[in-house]
GROMACS .gro file of C-alpha atoms in nm:
model
  236
    1UNK     CA    1  -2.278   3.184  -5.492
    2UNK     CA    2  -2.213   3.327  -5.841
    3UNK     CA    3  -2.177   3.057  -6.106
    4UNK     CA    4  -1.836   3.199  -6.197
    5UNK     CA    5  -1.708   3.102  -5.850
    6UNK     CA    6  -1.832   2.742  -5.858
    7UNK     CA    7  -1.552   2.485  -5.877
    8UNK     CA    8  -1.604   2.202  -6.128
    9UNK     CA    9  -1.736   1.894  -5.950
   10UNK     CA   10  -1.847   2.090  -5.645
   11UNK     CA   11  -2.158   2.269  -5.767
   12UNK     CA   12  -2.518   2.243  -5.651
   13UNK     CA   13  -2.636   1.881  -5.638
   14UNK     CA   14  -2.992   1.747  -5.623
   15UNK     CA   15  -2.984   1.397  -5.479
   16UNK     CA   16  -3.272   1.186  -5.348
   17UNK     CA   17  -3.482   1.495  -5.292
   18UNK     CA   18  -3.207   1.687  -5.112
   19UNK     CA   19  -3.027   1.994  -5.243
   20UNK     CA   20  -2.660   2.022  -5.151
   21UNK     CA   21  -2.514   2.369  -5.205
   22UNK     CA   22  -2.180   2.425  -5.381
   23UNK     CA   23  -1.864   2.395  -5.177
   24UNK     CA   24  -1.718   2.747  -5.151
   25UNK     CA   25  -1.382   2.774  -5.329
   26UNK     CA   26  -1.198   2.875  -5.012
   27UNK     CA   27  -1.240   2.517  -4.887
   28UNK     CA   28  -1.099   2.371  -5.210
   29UNK     CA   29  -0.747   2.509  -5.213
   30UNK     CA   30  -0.434   2.302  -5.287
   31UNK     CA   31  -0.478   1.941  -5.179
   32UNK     CA   32  -0.831   2.004  -5.057
   33UNK     CA   33  -0.987   1.919  -5.390
   34UNK     CA   34  -1.067   1.595  -5.569
   35UNK     CA   35  -0.806   1.515  -5.833
   36UNK     CA   36  -0.711   1.235  -6.072
   37UNK     CA   37  -0.339   1.185  -6.010
   38UNK     CA   38  -0.052   0.941  -6.055
   39UNK     CA   39  -0.082   0.705  -5.759
   40UNK     CA   40   0.221   0.745  -5.530
   41UNK     CA   41   0.178   0.433  -5.315
   42UNK     CA   42   0.217   0.056  -5.331
   43UNK     CA   43  -0.136  -0.089  -5.316
   44UNK     CA   44  -0.327  -0.265  -5.594
   45UNK     CA   45  -0.602  -0.121  -5.816
   46UNK     CA   46  -0.945  -0.158  -5.661
   47UNK     CA   47  -0.814  -0.068  -5.316
   48UNK     CA   48  -0.879   0.237  -5.100
   49UNK     CA   49  -0.568   0.368  -4.925
   50UNK     CA   50  -0.631   0.622  -4.650
   51UNK     CA   51  -0.349   0.845  -4.527
   52UNK     CA   52  -0.492   0.980  -4.204
   53UNK     CA   53  -0.178   1.183  -4.133
   54UNK     CA   54  -0.184   1.370  -4.465
   55UNK     CA   55  -0.568   1.378  -4.458
   56UNK     CA   56  -0.588   1.214  -4.802
   57UNK     CA   57  -0.773   0.914  -4.939
   58UNK     CA   58  -0.688   0.733  -5.265
   59UNK     CA   59  -0.918   0.519  -5.478
   60UNK     CA   60  -0.665   0.328  -5.685
   61UNK     CA   61  -0.740   0.259  -6.051
   62UNK     CA   62  -0.550   0.062  -6.317
   63UNK     CA   63  -0.263   0.218  -6.507
   64UNK     CA   64  -0.088   0.373  -6.210
   65UNK     CA   65  -0.358   0.637  -6.153
   66UNK     CA   66  -0.587   0.716  -5.862
   67UNK     CA   67  -0.859   0.949  -5.751
   68UNK     CA   68  -0.728   1.148  -5.457
   69UNK     CA   69  -0.972   1.300  -5.208
   70UNK     CA   70  -0.914   1.528  -4.911
   71UNK     CA   71  -1.055   1.398  -4.583
   72UNK     CA   72  -1.102   1.505  -4.226
   73UNK     CA   73  -1.018   1.272  -3.940
   74UNK     CA   74  -1.137   1.262  -3.579
   75UNK     CA   75  -0.953   1.112  -3.285
   76UNK     CA   76  -1.158   0.798  -3.341
   77UNK     CA   77  -1.029   0.774  -3.696
   78UNK     CA   78  -0.668   0.853  -3.601
   79UNK     CA   79  -0.663   0.546  -3.376
   80UNK     CA   80  -0.740   0.324  -3.674
   81UNK     CA   81  -0.424   0.135  -3.771
   82UNK     CA   82  -0.547  -0.186  -3.933
   83UNK     CA   83  -0.687  -0.287  -4.270
   84UNK     CA   84  -1.062  -0.333  -4.312
   85UNK     CA   85  -1.319  -0.430  -4.573
   86UNK     CA   86  -1.627  -0.241  -4.687
   87UNK     CA   87  -1.921  -0.468  -4.605
   88UNK     CA   88  -2.207  -0.213  -4.626
   89UNK     CA   89  -2.285   0.097  -4.831
   90UNK     CA   90  -2.567   0.338  -4.754
   91UNK     CA   91  -2.710   0.644  -4.925
   92UNK     CA   92  -2.829   0.913  -4.683
   93UNK     CA   93  -2.764   0.681  -4.386
   94UNK     CA   94  -2.912   0.705  -4.040
   95UNK     CA   95  -2.675   0.740  -3.745
   96UNK     CA   96  -2.669   0.661  -3.374
   97UNK     CA   97  -2.375   0.761  -3.152
   98UNK     CA   98  -2.201   0.477  -2.972
   99UNK     CA   99  -2.214   0.450  -2.594
  100UNK     CA  100  -1.844   0.537  -2.584
  101UNK     CA  101  -1.912   0.860  -2.773
  102UNK     CA  102  -2.196   0.953  -2.538
  103UNK     CA  103  -1.984   0.873  -2.232
  104UNK     CA  104  -1.680   1.062  -2.362
  105UNK     CA  105  -1.860   1.377  -2.480
  106UNK     CA  106  -2.215   1.377  -2.338
  107UNK     CA  107  -2.259   1.748  -2.407
  108UNK     CA  108  -2.236   1.675  -2.780
  109UNK     CA  109  -2.393   1.332  -2.823
  110UNK     CA  110  -2.646   1.267  -2.547
  111UNK     CA  111  -2.932   1.443  -2.725
  112UNK     CA  112  -2.879   1.213  -3.027
  113UNK     CA  113  -2.880   0.888  -2.824
  114UNK     CA  114  -3.203   0.780  -2.992
  115UNK     CA  115  -3.049   0.814  -3.338
  116UNK     CA  116  -3.070   1.060  -3.626
  117UNK     CA  117  -3.252   0.969  -3.950
  118UNK     CA  118  -3.083   1.015  -4.286
  119UNK     CA  119  -3.090   1.366  -4.429
  120UNK     CA  120  -2.918   1.701  -4.427
  121UNK     CA  121  -2.898   1.706  -4.047
  122UNK     CA  122  -2.724   1.369  -4.026
  123UNK     CA  123  -2.351   1.375  -3.939
  124UNK     CA  124  -2.282   1.086  -4.180
  125UNK     CA  125  -2.384   1.309  -4.469
  126UNK     CA  126  -2.497   1.185  -4.808
  127UNK     CA  127  -2.310   0.853  -4.821
  128UNK     CA  128  -2.142   0.609  -4.584
  129UNK     CA  129  -1.908   0.314  -4.635
  130UNK     CA  130  -1.905   0.078  -4.335
  131UNK     CA  131  -1.571  -0.081  -4.243
  132UNK     CA  132  -1.549  -0.435  -4.108
  133UNK     CA  133  -1.283  -0.680  -3.994
  134UNK     CA  134  -1.418  -1.014  -4.102
  135UNK     CA  135  -1.782  -1.005  -3.990
  136UNK     CA  136  -1.716  -0.760  -3.705
  137UNK     CA  137  -1.831  -0.403  -3.748
  138UNK     CA  138  -1.542  -0.178  -3.646
  139UNK     CA  139  -1.777   0.123  -3.616
  140UNK     CA  140  -1.540   0.312  -3.842
  141UNK     CA  141  -1.697   0.477  -4.145
  142UNK     CA  142  -1.591   0.669  -4.453
  143UNK     CA  143  -1.872   0.920  -4.484
  144UNK     CA  144  -1.985   1.259  -4.603
  145UNK     CA  145  -2.005   1.569  -4.387
  146UNK     CA  146  -2.158   1.915  -4.391
  147UNK     CA  147  -1.873   2.046  -4.173
  148UNK     CA  148  -1.666   2.183  -4.460
  149UNK     CA  149  -1.391   2.329  -4.240
  150UNK     CA  150  -1.313   1.983  -4.102
  151UNK     CA  151  -1.178   1.857  -4.435
  152UNK     CA  152  -0.799   1.859  -4.430
  153UNK     CA  153  -0.804   1.887  -4.052
  154UNK     CA  154  -0.853   1.680  -3.738
  155UNK     CA  155  -1.147   1.697  -3.500
  156UNK     CA  156  -1.244   1.562  -3.162
  157UNK     CA  157  -1.510   1.341  -3.316
  158UNK     CA  158  -1.582   1.142  -3.628
  159UNK     CA  159  -1.424   0.874  -3.844
  160UNK     CA  160  -1.303   0.953  -4.198
  161UNK     CA  161  -1.503   1.245  -4.337
  162UNK     CA  162  -1.530   1.366  -4.696
  163UNK     CA  163  -1.705   1.654  -4.866
  164UNK     CA  164  -2.053   1.524  -4.951
  165UNK     CA  165  -1.975   1.592  -5.318
  166UNK     CA  166  -1.672   1.361  -5.296
  167UNK     CA  167  -1.860   1.093  -5.103
  168UNK     CA  168  -2.129   1.091  -5.374
  169UNK     CA  169  -1.861   1.076  -5.647
  170UNK     CA  170  -1.672   0.787  -5.481
  171UNK     CA  171  -1.974   0.580  -5.377
  172UNK     CA  172  -2.063   0.408  -5.710
  173UNK     CA  173  -1.698   0.330  -5.786
  174UNK     CA  174  -1.643   0.123  -5.472
  175UNK     CA  175  -1.809  -0.221  -5.447
  176UNK     CA  176  -1.871  -0.405  -5.124
  177UNK     CA  177  -1.571  -0.624  -5.047
  178UNK     CA  178  -1.327  -0.342  -5.124
  179UNK     CA  179  -1.019  -0.347  -4.904
  180UNK     CA  180  -0.933  -0.030  -4.711
  181UNK     CA  181  -0.565   0.009  -4.621
  182UNK     CA  182  -0.440   0.258  -4.363
  183UNK     CA  183  -0.104   0.415  -4.446
  184UNK     CA  184   0.126   0.443  -4.145
  185UNK     CA  185   0.306   0.761  -4.046
  186UNK     CA  186   0.647   0.654  -4.175
  187UNK     CA  187   0.506   0.579  -4.520
  188UNK     CA  188   0.304   0.902  -4.514
  189UNK     CA  189   0.621   1.105  -4.460
  190UNK     CA  190   0.816   0.904  -4.718
  191UNK     CA  191   0.545   0.928  -4.985
  192UNK     CA  192   0.380   1.266  -4.925
  193UNK     CA  193   0.663   1.452  -4.752
  194UNK     CA  194   0.680   1.576  -4.395
  195UNK     CA  195   0.487   1.897  -4.461
  196UNK     CA  196   0.186   1.716  -4.607
  197UNK     CA  197   0.205   1.431  -4.354
  198UNK     CA  198   0.160   1.691  -4.081
  199UNK     CA  199  -0.099   1.910  -4.251
  200UNK     CA  200  -0.411   2.036  -4.082
  201UNK     CA  201  -0.502   2.136  -3.729
  202UNK     CA  202  -0.740   2.010  -3.464
  203UNK     CA  203  -1.082   2.171  -3.469
  204UNK     CA  204  -1.381   2.132  -3.236
  205UNK     CA  205  -1.681   1.941  -3.371
  206UNK     CA  206  -1.926   2.164  -3.555
  207UNK     CA  207  -2.296   2.106  -3.612
  208UNK     CA  208  -2.430   2.262  -3.932
  209UNK     CA  209  -2.807   2.328  -3.905
  210UNK     CA  210  -2.992   2.191  -4.210
  211UNK     CA  211  -3.173   2.522  -4.259
  212UNK     CA  212  -2.835   2.680  -4.340
  213UNK     CA  213  -2.782   2.421  -4.613
  214UNK     CA  214  -3.129   2.477  -4.756
  215UNK     CA  215  -3.072   2.852  -4.762
  216UNK     CA  216  -2.734   2.812  -4.932
  217UNK     CA  217  -2.881   2.571  -5.188
  218UNK     CA  218  -3.171   2.802  -5.271
  219UNK     CA  219  -2.927   3.087  -5.330
  220UNK     CA  220  -2.710   2.882  -5.566
  221UNK     CA  221  -2.930   2.858  -5.875
  222UNK     CA  222  -2.983   2.542  -6.082
  223UNK     CA  223  -2.787   2.221  -6.019
  224UNK     CA  224  -2.440   2.206  -6.168
  225UNK     CA  225  -2.317   1.868  -6.283
  226UNK     CA  226  -1.988   1.978  -6.435
  227UNK     CA  227  -1.689   1.745  -6.467
  228UNK     CA  228  -1.475   1.666  -6.169
  229UNK     CA  229  -1.130   1.818  -6.152
  230UNK     CA  230  -0.881   1.647  -6.379
  231UNK     CA  231  -0.512   1.574  -6.345
  232UNK     CA  232  -0.357   1.836  -6.123
  233UNK     CA  233  -0.010   1.912  -5.996
  234UNK     CA  234   0.072   1.822  -5.639
  235UNK     CA  235   0.031   2.176  -5.511
  236UNK     CA  236   0.016   2.230  -5.138
   0.00000   0.00000   0.00000
């Protein structure tokens, strides 16, 4: 990708020996880009609020501001309606599909029943935040993904997915013990508007071979650690 086309905050990243290619600008239009914005909700600083209808996630900071991230949500994530707490954080996490996932869609998950080590081929991407209720693992995660087209949309699988670049950006800001609040549909419509609360479409799960990522990274030149996008208008 020519350097002139790279979007600030979404360039080539070298992380723990892995090279993540830039996110192409066509995936970063409108709300589908990290932005520092006036926070439009009612939660306290130091909280994550996830709007799974609008496919947005807010990390709330003091002074009425928040980092807003686009997310993708699977059916598993859409069923999440309760507040949780982040009890674990992992860089380049391993992943094993649950028995329910294997039973529901064996054609997708059965070959991974033994687990997938951390790395470019892992569906949890570069970072994962593990959501608990008390000491019970809910098996919901906020995690990175290589499936760029899923961001801003719904899929048949997965929890709450972010661009790997955004997952890496958010990870050090969020300590364990952080509360994660799920915004309900009525509040999503009231706060974001009906058009945004209904944005996206349902897509089939997509596996991105790691060799495609390596090839894209090699073609992208040196790493780019430019600033993340700043305050932006609420363009759709």
